[in-house]
Amino acid sequence: MEKDIKILAIESSCDETAAAVVVNGRQVLSNIIASQIDIHKKFGGVVPEVASRKHIEAISAVVQEALDSAKLSLQDIDAVGVTYGPGLVGALLVGLQYAKGLAYAIDKPLIGVNHIEGHISANFIQYKELEPPFVCLVVSGGHTFIVYMKDYGDFEVMGETRDDAAGEAYDKVARAIGLGYPGGPKIDKLAKEGNDEAIKFPRANFHDDSSLDFSFSGVKSAVLNYLNNMKMKDEKINKADVAASFQKAVVDFLVDNAIKACKIKRVDKIAVAGGVASNSCLRNTLIKEGEKVGVKVLFPEPILCTDNAAMIGSAAYFELLKGRTASLDLNAIPNLKLGER
Ligand code: KG4
Ligand code: ZN
């Protein structure tokens, strides 16, 4: 039997300082997340400078806790995986420099991981038998992609947003109706009490039926205009109806393109990844539409959807199998593209 490979992984691309130990890319021994949400809430969004400082304060303790709860010491670790982009440069650098220091100290390989590839990999943890090829819908606060995953670490971007990411649109609409940050989960909850057909918010039209791209700034502006109009007319706003109608516009767009992508690639499974993958309406609608065309829909559990290091440990393992390790001069790349090495 081959030796198990234990990867210590670190994630600090945005407002979560996270560390995890993952065995053979699929088995999570520990998954520690220190969230800064309460700090950034006051500002209505992530403040990059504050995020970097908080990562510095948290990282040693978070890594130690990941090792402790895995009941391992640094000497037991076979490689160190770390997110090196995309993300906030100051935030990325904290995790990256820490990971380099550890890899150097234990004389083990360093593996640079693309944050988005990490989100996709969360599905390998959730579904132990899952193997490429499959289509993946990536929906996070900063990114929205439809990706065809041909093989481990081998991606084809089939569609992406031309403006706002899905999570970003949720957060902006939530702020406009006074729900606070992060808005996605709050809209998800409020929408359950609303009528999703109360207001017709338009979907972007690219005049090209074959495009799998998205655009969410139009629907966001339509919500803002609706709110302004109602205020000017002094009419009462039903926030639950706004949340439900906005959510329907976003989810229908995501689901339509995701199903189209499965048909194009003739695959029978679609994995969903990123913070918005926790959305209950997206989950229910995609499962329902998938059933109609024989496509199985996969979602990681919520703790693996949001930013975490276990997903980075999984992606790092498959990179290591391909021999893709990094040297100690690896730099943070804030706008790292999917599939770029
Ligand atoms: O993947 P993630 O944790 O961080 C990024 O890499 O961006 O995603 C965070 C995003 C936020 O925009 C948040 O509002 C959204 O995911 N989100 C949700 C839900 N839970 C988190 N959006 C809609 N419904 C949810 N239940
Ligand atoms: Zn993320």
Short mmCIF file of C-alpha atoms and ligand atoms in Angstrom, two decimals:
data_model
loop_
_atom_site.label_atom_id
_atom_site.label_comp_id
_atom_site.label_asym_id
_atom_site.label_seq_id
_atom_site.Cartn_x
_atom_site.Cartn_y
_atom_site.Cartn_z
CA MET A 1 0.00 0.00 0.00
CA GLU A 2 1.24 3.48 -0.88
CA LYS A 3 2.08 5.89 1.90
CA ASP A 4 -0.61 8.40 2.84
CA ILE A 5 0.22 11.97 1.89
CA LYS A 6 -0.62 14.50 4.58
CA ILE A 7 -0.83 18.09 3.41
CA LEU A 8 -0.92 21.09 5.70
CA ALA A 9 -2.87 23.76 3.83
CA ILE A 10 -3.21 27.50 4.42
CA GLU A 11 -5.79 29.94 3.03
CA SER A 12 -5.77 33.71 3.59
CA SER A 13 -6.99 35.24 0.33
CA CYS A 14 -9.80 37.36 1.77
CA ASP A 15 -11.28 37.62 5.26
CA GLU A 16 -10.83 34.10 6.61
CA THR A 17 -7.57 32.86 8.11
CA ALA A 18 -7.72 29.11 7.64
CA ALA A 19 -5.52 26.05 8.01
CA ALA A 20 -6.26 22.36 7.54
CA VAL A 21 -4.65 18.95 7.34
CA VAL A 22 -5.88 16.76 4.48
CA VAL A 23 -4.85 13.18 3.69
CA ASN A 24 -4.67 12.04 0.05
CA GLY A 25 -6.74 15.00 -1.11
CA ARG A 26 -10.03 13.64 0.27
CA GLN A 27 -9.85 12.98 3.99
CA VAL A 28 -9.96 16.01 6.29
CA LEU A 29 -8.14 15.58 9.62
CA SER A 30 -8.70 19.17 10.68
CA ASN A 31 -10.26 22.30 9.18
CA ILE A 32 -9.80 25.47 11.24
CA ILE A 33 -11.28 28.81 10.16
CA ALA A 34 -10.86 32.14 11.95
CA SER A 35 -13.38 34.47 10.38
CA GLN A 36 -13.00 38.25 10.39
CA ILE A 37 -16.61 38.87 9.39
CA ASP A 38 -17.52 40.62 12.64
CA ILE A 39 -14.70 43.12 12.14
CA HIS A 40 -15.56 43.94 8.51
CA LYS A 41 -19.32 44.07 9.15
CA LYS A 42 -18.99 47.59 10.58
CA PHE A 43 -17.62 48.79 7.23
CA GLY A 44 -20.18 46.96 5.06
CA GLY A 45 -17.45 44.94 3.30
CA VAL A 46 -13.89 43.68 3.58
CA VAL A 47 -11.26 46.36 4.29
CA PRO A 48 -8.03 44.98 2.72
CA GLU A 49 -5.55 46.63 5.10
CA VAL A 50 -7.50 45.44 8.14
CA ALA A 51 -7.74 41.93 6.66
CA SER A 52 -3.94 41.66 6.29
CA ARG A 53 -3.33 42.76 9.87
CA LYS A 54 -5.88 40.33 11.25
CA HIS A 55 -4.34 37.47 9.24
CA ILE A 56 -0.97 38.24 10.80
CA GLU A 57 -2.48 38.15 14.28
CA ALA A 58 -4.32 34.87 13.69
CA ILE A 59 -2.13 32.72 11.47
CA SER A 60 0.23 31.10 13.99
CA ALA A 61 -2.58 30.03 16.29
CA VAL A 62 -4.76 28.80 13.42
CA VAL A 63 -1.97 26.63 11.96
CA GLN A 64 -1.10 25.25 15.40
CA GLU A 65 -4.75 24.42 16.03
CA ALA A 66 -4.97 22.62 12.68
CA LEU A 67 -1.99 20.46 13.63
CA ASP A 68 -3.25 19.89 17.17
CA SER A 69 -6.73 18.81 16.16
CA ALA A 70 -5.23 16.50 13.53
CA LYS A 71 -3.05 15.13 16.36
CA LEU A 72 0.05 15.65 14.26
CA SER A 73 3.26 17.59 14.55
CA LEU A 74 4.96 19.52 11.77
CA GLN A 75 7.35 16.61 11.25
CA ASP A 76 4.43 14.40 10.17
CA ILE A 77 3.54 16.71 7.29
CA ASP A 78 4.53 15.69 3.73
CA ALA A 79 3.89 18.99 1.93
CA VAL A 80 2.57 22.51 2.51
CA GLY A 81 -0.19 23.84 0.24
CA VAL A 82 -1.12 27.50 0.11
CA THR A 83 -3.41 29.85 -1.82
CA TYR A 84 -1.29 32.28 -3.89
CA GLY A 85 -4.15 33.93 -5.83
CA PRO A 86 -6.58 35.29 -6.75
CA GLY A 87 -7.38 37.50 -3.76
CA LEU A 88 -6.27 40.56 -1.83
CA VAL A 89 -2.52 40.86 -2.25
CA GLY A 90 -1.75 41.85 1.34
CA ALA A 91 -3.95 39.07 2.68
CA LEU A 92 -2.49 36.43 0.33
CA LEU A 93 1.07 37.40 1.28
CA VAL A 94 0.51 36.59 4.95
CA GLY A 95 -0.49 32.98 4.28
CA LEU A 96 2.05 32.56 1.51
CA GLN A 97 5.04 33.76 3.53
CA TYR A 98 3.98 31.66 6.50
CA ALA A 99 3.64 28.58 4.29
CA LYS A 100 7.05 29.18 2.74
CA GLY A 101 8.61 29.44 6.17
CA LEU A 102 7.05 26.14 7.23
CA ALA A 103 7.99 24.31 4.02
CA TYR A 104 11.57 25.53 4.39
CA ALA A 105 11.71 24.60 8.08
CA ILE A 106 10.54 21.01 7.52
CA ASP A 107 12.25 20.70 4.13
CA LYS A 108 9.10 19.54 2.35
CA PRO A 109 7.55 20.66 -0.96
CA LEU A 110 5.57 23.90 -1.22
CA ILE A 111 2.49 23.78 -3.46
CA GLY A 112 0.84 26.96 -4.74
CA VAL A 113 -2.94 26.64 -5.16
CA ASN A 114 -5.38 28.77 -7.13
CA HIS A 115 -8.20 29.74 -4.75
CA ILE A 116 -10.90 28.98 -7.34
CA GLU A 117 -9.42 25.55 -8.05
CA GLY A 118 -9.57 25.05 -4.30
CA HIS A 119 -13.30 25.81 -4.26
CA ILE A 120 -13.84 23.25 -7.04
CA SER A 121 -11.77 20.68 -5.14
CA ALA A 122 -14.10 20.93 -2.12
CA ASN A 123 -16.27 18.52 -4.11
CA PHE A 124 -13.55 15.83 -3.98
CA ILE A 125 -13.72 15.98 -0.20
CA GLN A 126 -17.50 15.80 -0.13
CA TYR A 127 -17.79 13.07 -2.77
CA LYS A 128 -15.01 10.53 -2.26
CA GLU A 129 -15.75 8.76 -5.55
CA LEU A 130 -15.99 11.90 -7.69
CA GLU A 131 -13.59 12.02 -10.61
CA PRO A 132 -13.31 14.31 -13.64
CA PRO A 133 -14.69 14.99 -16.17
CA PHE A 134 -17.57 17.11 -14.88
CA VAL A 135 -18.94 20.61 -15.19
CA CYS A 136 -18.51 22.95 -12.22
CA LEU A 137 -20.48 26.08 -11.44
CA VAL A 138 -18.26 28.34 -9.33
CA VAL A 139 -20.21 31.02 -7.49
CA SER A 140 -18.38 33.05 -4.87
CA GLY A 141 -18.13 36.61 -3.63
CA GLY A 142 -15.50 37.52 -6.21
CA HIS A 143 -16.00 35.04 -9.05
CA THR A 144 -18.64 33.38 -11.19
CA PHE A 145 -17.55 30.73 -13.67
CA ILE A 146 -18.80 27.72 -15.54
CA VAL A 147 -15.86 25.39 -15.85
CA TYR A 148 -15.39 22.09 -17.61
CA MET A 149 -13.00 20.07 -15.50
CA LYS A 150 -11.38 17.67 -17.96
CA ASP A 151 -8.93 16.15 -15.54
CA TYR A 152 -7.45 16.99 -12.15
CA GLY A 153 -5.90 20.45 -12.50
CA ASP A 154 -7.05 20.77 -16.11
CA PHE A 155 -9.82 23.33 -16.66
CA GLU A 156 -11.70 24.90 -19.55
CA VAL A 157 -13.60 28.09 -18.71
CA MET A 158 -16.93 27.86 -20.59
CA GLY A 159 -18.53 31.01 -19.20
CA GLU A 160 -17.87 33.77 -16.71
CA THR A 161 -19.40 36.96 -15.44
CA ARG A 162 -18.83 40.07 -17.49
CA ASP A 163 -19.27 42.33 -14.46
CA ASP A 164 -20.33 41.57 -10.87
CA ALA A 165 -19.89 38.12 -9.33
CA ALA A 166 -23.08 36.42 -8.10
CA GLY A 167 -22.10 36.78 -4.42
CA GLU A 168 -21.15 40.41 -4.98
CA ALA A 169 -24.63 41.11 -6.40
CA TYR A 170 -26.21 39.40 -3.37
CA ASP A 171 -24.09 41.50 -1.01
CA LYS A 172 -24.86 44.78 -2.82
CA VAL A 173 -28.61 44.14 -2.99
CA ALA A 174 -28.62 43.08 0.68
CA ARG A 175 -26.93 46.35 1.62
CA ALA A 176 -29.49 48.33 -0.41
CA ILE A 177 -32.40 46.75 1.45
CA GLY A 178 -30.64 47.21 4.78
CA LEU A 179 -29.70 43.62 5.59
CA GLY A 180 -25.99 44.12 6.33
CA TYR A 181 -22.85 42.16 5.39
CA PRO A 182 -22.43 39.45 4.19
CA GLY A 183 -25.77 39.68 2.49
CA GLY A 184 -26.04 36.35 0.68
CA PRO A 185 -27.25 34.24 3.60
CA LYS A 186 -29.60 37.03 4.73
CA ILE A 187 -31.27 37.32 1.32
CA ASP A 188 -31.50 33.53 1.17
CA LYS A 189 -33.41 33.52 4.48
CA LEU A 190 -35.64 36.54 3.82
CA ALA A 191 -36.55 35.33 0.31
CA LYS A 192 -38.27 32.31 1.84
CA GLU A 193 -40.97 34.68 3.16
CA GLY A 194 -41.40 36.51 -0.16
CA ASN A 195 -43.08 36.01 -3.52
CA ASP A 196 -40.47 35.45 -6.23
CA GLU A 197 -42.89 36.57 -8.93
CA ALA A 198 -43.84 39.86 -7.25
CA ILE A 199 -41.36 41.97 -9.23
CA LYS A 200 -39.90 41.20 -12.66
CA PHE A 201 -36.20 42.01 -12.60
CA PRO A 202 -34.72 41.68 -16.10
CA ARG A 203 -31.95 39.32 -17.09
CA ALA A 204 -29.01 40.55 -19.20
CA ASN A 205 -29.38 39.78 -22.90
CA PHE A 206 -26.15 39.18 -24.82
CA HIS A 207 -27.91 38.64 -28.17
CA ASP A 208 -25.97 35.40 -28.40
CA ASP A 209 -27.78 32.25 -27.36
CA SER A 210 -24.60 30.17 -27.32
CA SER A 211 -22.90 32.33 -24.67
CA LEU A 212 -22.58 30.85 -21.21
CA ASP A 213 -21.47 34.17 -19.74
CA PHE A 214 -23.26 35.96 -16.94
CA SER A 215 -23.96 39.56 -16.05
CA PHE A 216 -25.41 40.56 -12.70
CA SER A 217 -24.91 44.32 -12.63
CA GLY A 218 -28.14 44.85 -14.62
CA VAL A 219 -30.34 43.02 -12.15
CA LYS A 220 -28.57 44.75 -9.27
CA SER A 221 -29.25 48.19 -10.85
CA ALA A 222 -32.86 47.19 -11.53
CA VAL A 223 -33.31 46.44 -7.81
CA LEU A 224 -31.73 49.78 -6.85
CA ASN A 225 -33.98 51.65 -9.33
CA TYR A 226 -37.03 49.83 -8.03
CA LEU A 227 -36.18 50.79 -4.44
CA ASN A 228 -35.62 54.45 -5.43
CA ASN A 229 -38.87 54.61 -7.37
CA MET A 230 -40.85 53.15 -4.50
CA LYS A 231 -39.27 55.63 -2.07
CA MET A 232 -40.03 58.57 -4.36
CA LYS A 233 -43.65 57.46 -4.62
CA ASP A 234 -43.67 56.98 -0.85
CA GLU A 235 -44.87 53.41 -1.30
CA LYS A 236 -44.14 50.64 1.18
CA ILE A 237 -41.37 48.25 0.11
CA ASN A 238 -41.89 44.55 0.74
CA LYS A 239 -38.28 43.51 1.37
CA ALA A 240 -39.04 39.80 1.28
CA ASP A 241 -40.60 40.14 -2.19
CA VAL A 242 -37.57 42.14 -3.39
CA ALA A 243 -35.20 39.49 -2.00
CA ALA A 244 -37.19 36.60 -3.52
CA SER A 245 -37.59 38.26 -6.94
CA PHE A 246 -33.92 39.28 -7.11
CA GLN A 247 -32.84 35.79 -6.05
CA LYS A 248 -35.04 34.18 -8.69
CA ALA A 249 -33.47 36.31 -11.43
CA VAL A 250 -29.94 35.34 -10.32
CA VAL A 251 -30.64 31.66 -9.71
CA ASP A 252 -32.52 31.12 -12.99
CA PHE A 253 -29.59 32.61 -14.88
CA LEU A 254 -27.06 30.40 -13.06
CA VAL A 255 -29.14 27.25 -13.46
CA ASP A 256 -29.96 27.78 -17.17
CA ASN A 257 -26.30 28.21 -18.11
CA ALA A 258 -25.15 25.35 -15.89
CA ILE A 259 -27.59 22.92 -17.53
CA LYS A 260 -26.64 24.21 -20.99
CA ALA A 261 -22.97 23.51 -20.20
CA CYS A 262 -23.76 19.90 -19.21
CA LYS A 263 -25.58 19.39 -22.49
CA ILE A 264 -22.70 20.85 -24.51
CA LYS A 265 -20.15 18.60 -22.79
CA ARG A 266 -22.53 15.63 -22.56
CA VAL A 267 -21.74 15.11 -18.90
CA ASP A 268 -24.19 13.77 -16.36
CA LYS A 269 -22.86 15.53 -13.28
CA ILE A 270 -22.42 19.11 -12.22
CA ALA A 271 -20.57 20.19 -9.08
CA VAL A 272 -21.20 23.55 -7.47
CA ALA A 273 -18.53 25.49 -5.57
CA GLY A 274 -17.98 28.78 -3.69
CA GLY A 275 -19.87 30.65 -0.97
CA VAL A 276 -23.09 31.04 -2.99
CA ALA A 277 -23.24 27.23 -3.37
CA SER A 278 -24.77 27.31 0.14
CA ASN A 279 -27.81 29.13 -1.27
CA SER A 280 -30.94 27.05 -0.71
CA CYS A 281 -32.80 28.33 -3.76
CA LEU A 282 -29.83 27.57 -6.03
CA ARG A 283 -29.55 24.09 -4.53
CA ASN A 284 -33.24 23.27 -4.93
CA THR A 285 -33.63 24.74 -8.41
CA LEU A 286 -30.50 23.13 -9.81
CA ILE A 287 -31.39 19.71 -8.39
CA LYS A 288 -34.91 20.00 -9.86
CA GLU A 289 -33.72 21.12 -13.31
CA GLY A 290 -30.88 18.57 -13.26
CA GLU A 291 -33.34 15.73 -12.63
CA LYS A 292 -35.31 16.72 -15.73
CA VAL A 293 -32.26 16.14 -17.97
CA GLY A 294 -30.58 13.32 -16.06
CA VAL A 295 -27.83 15.46 -14.52
CA LYS A 296 -26.75 14.72 -10.96
CA VAL A 297 -26.04 17.84 -8.91
CA LEU A 298 -23.26 17.85 -6.32
CA PHE A 299 -22.81 20.39 -3.52
CA PRO A 300 -20.17 20.43 -0.79
CA GLU A 301 -21.55 20.95 2.72
CA PRO A 302 -21.67 24.67 3.71
CA ILE A 303 -18.41 24.60 5.72
CA LEU A 304 -16.61 23.45 2.55
CA CYS A 305 -18.41 26.03 0.34
CA THR A 306 -17.19 29.07 2.20
CA ASP A 307 -13.47 29.95 2.21
CA ASN A 308 -11.55 27.20 4.01
CA ALA A 309 -8.18 25.49 3.84
CA ALA A 310 -9.36 21.89 3.49
CA MET A 311 -10.31 22.63 -0.12
CA ILE A 312 -6.80 24.06 -0.67
CA GLY A 313 -5.29 20.88 0.79
CA SER A 314 -7.32 18.81 -1.64
CA ALA A 315 -6.30 20.84 -4.70
CA ALA A 316 -2.68 20.83 -3.49
CA TYR A 317 -2.67 17.03 -3.37
CA PHE A 318 -3.70 16.70 -7.02
CA GLU A 319 -1.08 19.30 -7.98
CA LEU A 320 1.53 17.31 -6.10
CA LEU A 321 0.55 14.11 -7.95
CA LYS A 322 1.25 15.99 -11.19
CA GLY A 323 4.63 17.07 -9.83
CA ARG A 324 3.62 20.72 -9.76
CA THR A 325 5.45 22.06 -6.74
CA ALA A 326 6.58 25.66 -6.25
CA SER A 327 9.90 27.19 -5.38
CA LEU A 328 10.36 29.41 -2.36
CA ASP A 329 10.24 32.54 -4.52
CA LEU A 330 6.54 31.92 -5.32
CA ASN A 331 4.75 35.28 -5.27
CA ALA A 332 1.14 36.22 -4.59
CA ILE A 333 -0.85 36.89 -7.79
CA PRO A 334 -3.99 38.91 -6.93
CA ASN A 335 -5.62 38.37 -10.34
CA LEU A 336 -4.45 34.80 -10.98
CA LYS A 337 -6.56 33.23 -13.74
CA LEU A 338 -8.15 29.82 -13.52
CA GLY A 339 -5.86 27.16 -15.02
CA GLU A 340 -2.91 29.59 -15.16
CA ARG A 341 0.35 28.23 -13.72
O1 KG4 B 1 -16.46 31.73 -1.58
P1 KG4 B 1 -16.67 32.77 -0.55
O2 KG4 B 1 -16.75 32.35 0.90
O3 KG4 B 1 -15.60 33.88 -0.63
C1 KG4 B 1 -15.04 34.28 -1.85
O4 KG4 B 1 -14.07 33.63 -2.31
O5 KG4 B 1 -15.59 35.25 -2.41
O6 KG4 B 1 -18.04 33.50 -0.95
C2 KG4 B 1 -18.58 34.54 -0.19
C3 KG4 B 1 -19.86 34.97 -0.86
C4 KG4 B 1 -20.45 36.24 -0.26
O7 KG4 B 1 -20.78 37.11 -1.32
C5 KG4 B 1 -21.70 35.74 0.46
O8 KG4 B 1 -22.73 36.72 0.51
C6 KG4 B 1 -22.09 34.58 -0.42
O9 KG4 B 1 -20.87 33.95 -0.74
N1 KG4 B 1 -22.99 33.62 0.26
C7 KG4 B 1 -24.25 33.38 -0.11
C8 KG4 B 1 -24.79 32.45 0.82
N2 KG4 B 1 -23.82 32.15 1.72
C9 KG4 B 1 -22.71 32.88 1.37
N3 KG4 B 1 -24.98 33.88 -1.13
C10 KG4 B 1 -26.25 33.46 -1.27
N4 KG4 B 1 -26.85 32.60 -0.41
C11 KG4 B 1 -26.15 32.05 0.64
N5 KG4 B 1 -26.76 31.20 1.46
ZN ZN B 2 -13.57 31.92 -1.98
#
